[in-house]
Coordinates of C-alpha atoms and ligand atoms in Angstrom, one line a residue:
M1 CA 132.3 44.4 -27.0
R2 CA 128.4 44.6 -25.1
F3 CA 125.7 42.9 -26.3
F4 CA 122.1 44.4 -28.0
I5 CA 119.4 42.3 -29.3
D6 CA 118.1 43.7 -33.0
T7 CA 114.2 43.0 -32.9
A8 CA 111.1 44.8 -31.6
N9 CA 109.9 40.8 -30.3
L10 CA 109.2 40.5 -26.8
E11 CA 109.4 36.8 -26.5
Q12 CA 113.0 37.3 -28.1
I13 CA 114.2 39.9 -25.6
A14 CA 112.9 38.3 -22.8
E15 CA 114.9 35.0 -23.8
A16 CA 117.4 37.0 -23.9
M17 CA 117.5 38.9 -20.7
E18 CA 117.0 35.7 -19.3
M19 CA 120.5 34.2 -20.5
G20 CA 122.0 37.3 -19.6
I21 CA 123.3 38.4 -23.0
I22 CA 122.2 41.6 -23.9
D23 CA 122.5 45.3 -22.4
G24 CA 120.1 47.0 -24.6
V25 CA 117.3 46.4 -27.6
T26 CA 117.4 48.0 -31.2
T27 CA 114.2 48.3 -33.3
N28 CA 113.7 50.1 -36.6
P29 CA 110.5 50.5 -38.6
S30 CA 110.9 47.0 -40.4
L31 CA 111.4 45.0 -37.4
M32 CA 108.0 47.2 -35.7
A33 CA 106.4 46.2 -39.4
K34 CA 107.5 42.4 -38.3
E35 CA 105.7 42.2 -34.8
G36 CA 102.2 43.8 -36.7
I37 CA 102.9 46.4 -34.1
S38 CA 101.0 49.9 -36.3
G39 CA 99.4 53.4 -35.2
E40 CA 101.1 56.0 -33.0
A41 CA 99.7 54.9 -29.4
N42 CA 100.5 50.9 -30.1
I43 CA 104.5 52.2 -30.4
L44 CA 104.4 54.1 -28.1
N45 CA 102.9 51.3 -25.9
H46 CA 105.3 48.7 -27.6
Y47 CA 108.4 51.1 -27.0
K48 CA 107.3 50.8 -23.1
T49 CA 106.8 47.6 -22.9
I50 CA 110.0 47.2 -24.2
A51 CA 111.5 49.7 -22.4
G52 CA 110.8 48.4 -19.0
M53 CA 112.6 44.9 -19.6
V54 CA 116.1 45.4 -19.8
D55 CA 116.8 46.7 -16.7
G56 CA 117.5 50.1 -17.7
G57 CA 119.4 49.4 -20.9
D58 CA 119.4 51.2 -23.8
V59 CA 116.1 50.7 -26.5
S60 CA 117.1 52.2 -29.7
A61 CA 113.5 53.6 -31.0
E62 CA 113.6 55.4 -34.5
V63 CA 111.8 58.2 -36.2
I64 CA 110.3 58.2 -39.0
S65 CA 110.2 61.4 -39.8
T66 CA 112.3 63.0 -42.5
D67 CA 112.0 66.5 -41.2
F68 CA 113.6 68.8 -38.5
E69 CA 110.6 69.6 -36.8
G70 CA 109.2 65.9 -37.1
M71 CA 112.0 64.2 -35.9
I72 CA 112.1 66.8 -32.6
K73 CA 107.9 65.4 -32.4
E74 CA 108.8 61.9 -32.7
G75 CA 111.7 62.2 -30.3
E76 CA 110.2 63.8 -27.7
Q77 CA 107.4 61.6 -27.4
F78 CA 109.9 58.7 -27.4
A79 CA 112.1 59.9 -24.4
A80 CA 108.8 60.9 -22.3
L81 CA 108.3 57.4 -22.5
A82 CA 111.1 56.1 -20.3
D83 CA 114.9 56.8 -19.1
N84 CA 116.3 54.5 -21.1
I85 CA 115.3 55.6 -25.2
V86 CA 117.7 56.7 -27.2
I87 CA 116.5 58.3 -30.6
K88 CA 117.1 56.7 -33.5
I89 CA 118.2 59.6 -36.2
P90 CA 118.6 58.6 -40.6
M91 CA 121.9 59.6 -41.3
I92 CA 120.5 62.4 -43.3
K93 CA 120.8 66.4 -43.3
E94 CA 118.3 66.7 -41.3
G95 CA 119.4 63.7 -39.1
L96 CA 122.3 65.7 -38.1
K97 CA 120.6 69.0 -37.1
A98 CA 118.4 67.1 -34.6
L99 CA 121.1 64.9 -33.2
N100 CA 122.5 67.9 -32.6
Y101 CA 119.3 69.3 -30.9
F102 CA 118.9 65.6 -28.6
A103 CA 122.9 66.4 -27.9
M104 CA 121.3 69.4 -26.3
N105 CA 119.0 68.5 -24.6
G106 CA 120.3 66.0 -23.3
I107 CA 118.5 63.3 -25.0
K108 CA 120.6 60.2 -26.4
T109 CA 121.3 59.0 -30.0
N110 CA 121.8 56.5 -32.5
C111 CA 122.4 57.9 -36.1
T112 CA 121.6 54.9 -38.2
L113 CA 122.0 53.7 -41.6
I114 CA 126.1 54.5 -42.0
F115 CA 127.7 53.2 -44.6
S116 CA 131.4 55.2 -44.6
T117 CA 133.8 56.7 -42.4
G118 CA 133.2 60.2 -43.5
Q119 CA 129.1 59.9 -42.2
A120 CA 130.7 58.2 -38.7
L121 CA 132.3 61.4 -38.3
L122 CA 130.0 63.7 -39.1
A123 CA 127.2 62.1 -36.9
A124 CA 129.9 62.4 -34.0
N125 CA 130.6 65.6 -34.4
A126 CA 126.8 66.3 -34.6
G127 CA 127.0 64.7 -30.5
A128 CA 125.7 61.2 -31.6
D129 CA 125.8 58.7 -28.5
Y130 CA 125.6 55.8 -31.0
V131 CA 126.8 54.9 -34.1
S132 CA 125.6 52.3 -36.6
P133 CA 127.1 51.3 -39.5
F134 CA 125.0 48.5 -41.1
I135 CA 127.7 45.5 -42.0
G136 CA 125.4 43.2 -43.7
R137 CA 123.8 45.3 -45.8
V138 CA 127.7 46.3 -47.2
D139 CA 128.9 42.4 -47.6
D140 CA 125.4 42.5 -49.1
T141 CA 126.5 45.1 -52.4
G142 CA 130.2 43.4 -52.6
W143 CA 132.1 45.9 -50.5
D144 CA 133.9 44.9 -46.6
G145 CA 130.7 45.5 -43.9
M146 CA 133.9 44.7 -41.3
A147 CA 136.9 47.1 -43.2
L148 CA 134.2 49.9 -42.5
I149 CA 133.5 48.5 -38.7
Q150 CA 137.7 48.9 -38.5
D151 CA 137.8 52.3 -40.4
I152 CA 135.5 53.7 -37.7
A153 CA 136.3 52.0 -34.6
D154 CA 140.1 53.3 -35.7
M155 CA 139.2 56.6 -36.5
F156 CA 137.6 57.8 -33.4
K157 CA 140.0 55.4 -30.7
V158 CA 142.6 58.8 -32.9
Q159 CA 140.7 61.1 -32.6
D160 CA 139.4 60.4 -28.8
I161 CA 136.0 60.6 -29.9
M162 CA 133.6 59.3 -27.2
T163 CA 130.6 58.2 -29.4
E164 CA 130.3 54.3 -29.4
V165 CA 130.7 51.8 -32.5
L166 CA 127.3 50.1 -32.4
A167 CA 127.9 47.1 -35.3
A168 CA 124.4 46.7 -37.0
S169 CA 123.2 44.8 -39.9
I170 CA 124.7 41.9 -37.8
R171 CA 123.8 38.6 -40.1
N172 CA 125.7 35.7 -38.5
P173 CA 127.9 34.7 -35.7
L174 CA 131.8 36.4 -37.6
H175 CA 130.0 39.9 -37.9
I176 CA 129.8 39.3 -33.7
I177 CA 133.3 38.1 -33.1
Q178 CA 135.1 40.3 -35.6
S179 CA 133.5 43.6 -33.9
A180 CA 134.6 42.8 -30.7
Q181 CA 138.1 42.1 -32.7
L182 CA 137.9 45.3 -34.1
G183 CA 136.8 47.6 -31.5
A184 CA 132.7 47.5 -31.9
D185 CA 131.6 48.9 -28.4
V186 CA 128.2 47.3 -28.8
A187 CA 126.5 44.7 -31.2
T188 CA 123.7 44.5 -32.4
C189 CA 122.2 41.7 -33.4
P190 CA 119.5 38.9 -34.1
L191 CA 118.8 36.1 -31.2
K192 CA 119.9 33.4 -34.0
S193 CA 123.0 34.9 -34.8
I194 CA 123.6 35.4 -30.7
E195 CA 122.5 31.5 -30.0
A196 CA 125.1 30.5 -33.4
L197 CA 127.8 31.9 -31.0
L198 CA 126.8 29.5 -28.3
Y199 CA 126.1 25.8 -29.6
H200 CA 129.2 23.4 -30.9
P201 CA 129.0 19.8 -31.7
L202 CA 131.4 18.4 -29.6
T203 CA 130.2 20.5 -26.5
D204 CA 126.9 18.0 -27.5
K205 CA 128.9 15.1 -27.9
G206 CA 131.1 15.8 -24.9
L207 CA 127.6 16.4 -23.0
A208 CA 126.2 13.4 -23.9
K209 CA 129.2 11.2 -22.9
F210 CA 129.8 12.6 -19.6
L211 CA 125.4 12.2 -19.0
A212 CA 126.4 8.3 -20.4
D213 CA 128.9 8.4 -17.5
A214 CA 126.8 10.2 -15.4
E215 CA 124.8 6.6 -15.2
K216 CA 127.3 4.3 -14.3
L217 CA 127.5 6.4 -11.0
K218 CA 124.0 5.1 -10.1
Ligands
LIG1 O1 120.2 47.3 -36.3 C1 119.8 47.9 -37.9 C2 118.9 45.8 -38.1 O2 118.0 45.8 -37.9 C3 119.3 46.2 -39.9 O3 119.3 44.8 -40.4 O4 119.6 42.5 -41.7 O5 117.7 44.5 -41.9 O6 120.5 44.5 -42.9 P1 119.1 43.7 -41.4

């Protein structure tokens, strides 16, 4: 399973790239707003900067239009910024039309706000390169986000569907581990969830002991 980082924060993207653990970035309007990015020119410039930071890895840029024409206009603007931009489209009827249009025109897409296997199947049939089931938000409603990942991954396998399952709305390290175990192709994670995989008290304790003993070797 590949890792994307789910942020529009340039420092966090740079840090994750330095660690060599990520293959791409996903953003959304909420994450862009969190960074204080506003205005068309600034938004386009920010996406271009991110696209240049990830060695050709996929960078999802989300449209904010909800009509077909608007999505196409925004998506084409994003796609012109860099070869590794993926257009993020919401799971609505107009979105399906846009997914189909971009597939026909050789532009990669990520269908976002997926909350059911049926939605994932529709997005795949419309030509999406990625579907993004939102695990954390499913958990928030009292349902099982991981079961959704499993159902979609199993269905795509049985049907030989090439669309990739991109586990999103990751909130903790267990979401990441279970996504990998259940067959997600990618997990897009906040840096803090990735870092939570890294730390273990016994590693810190063991290292402290090695360093203390190393003093005796001097
Ligand atoms: O990639 C979608 C993700 O950013 C949503 O996460 O935590 O807002 O549910 P969250």
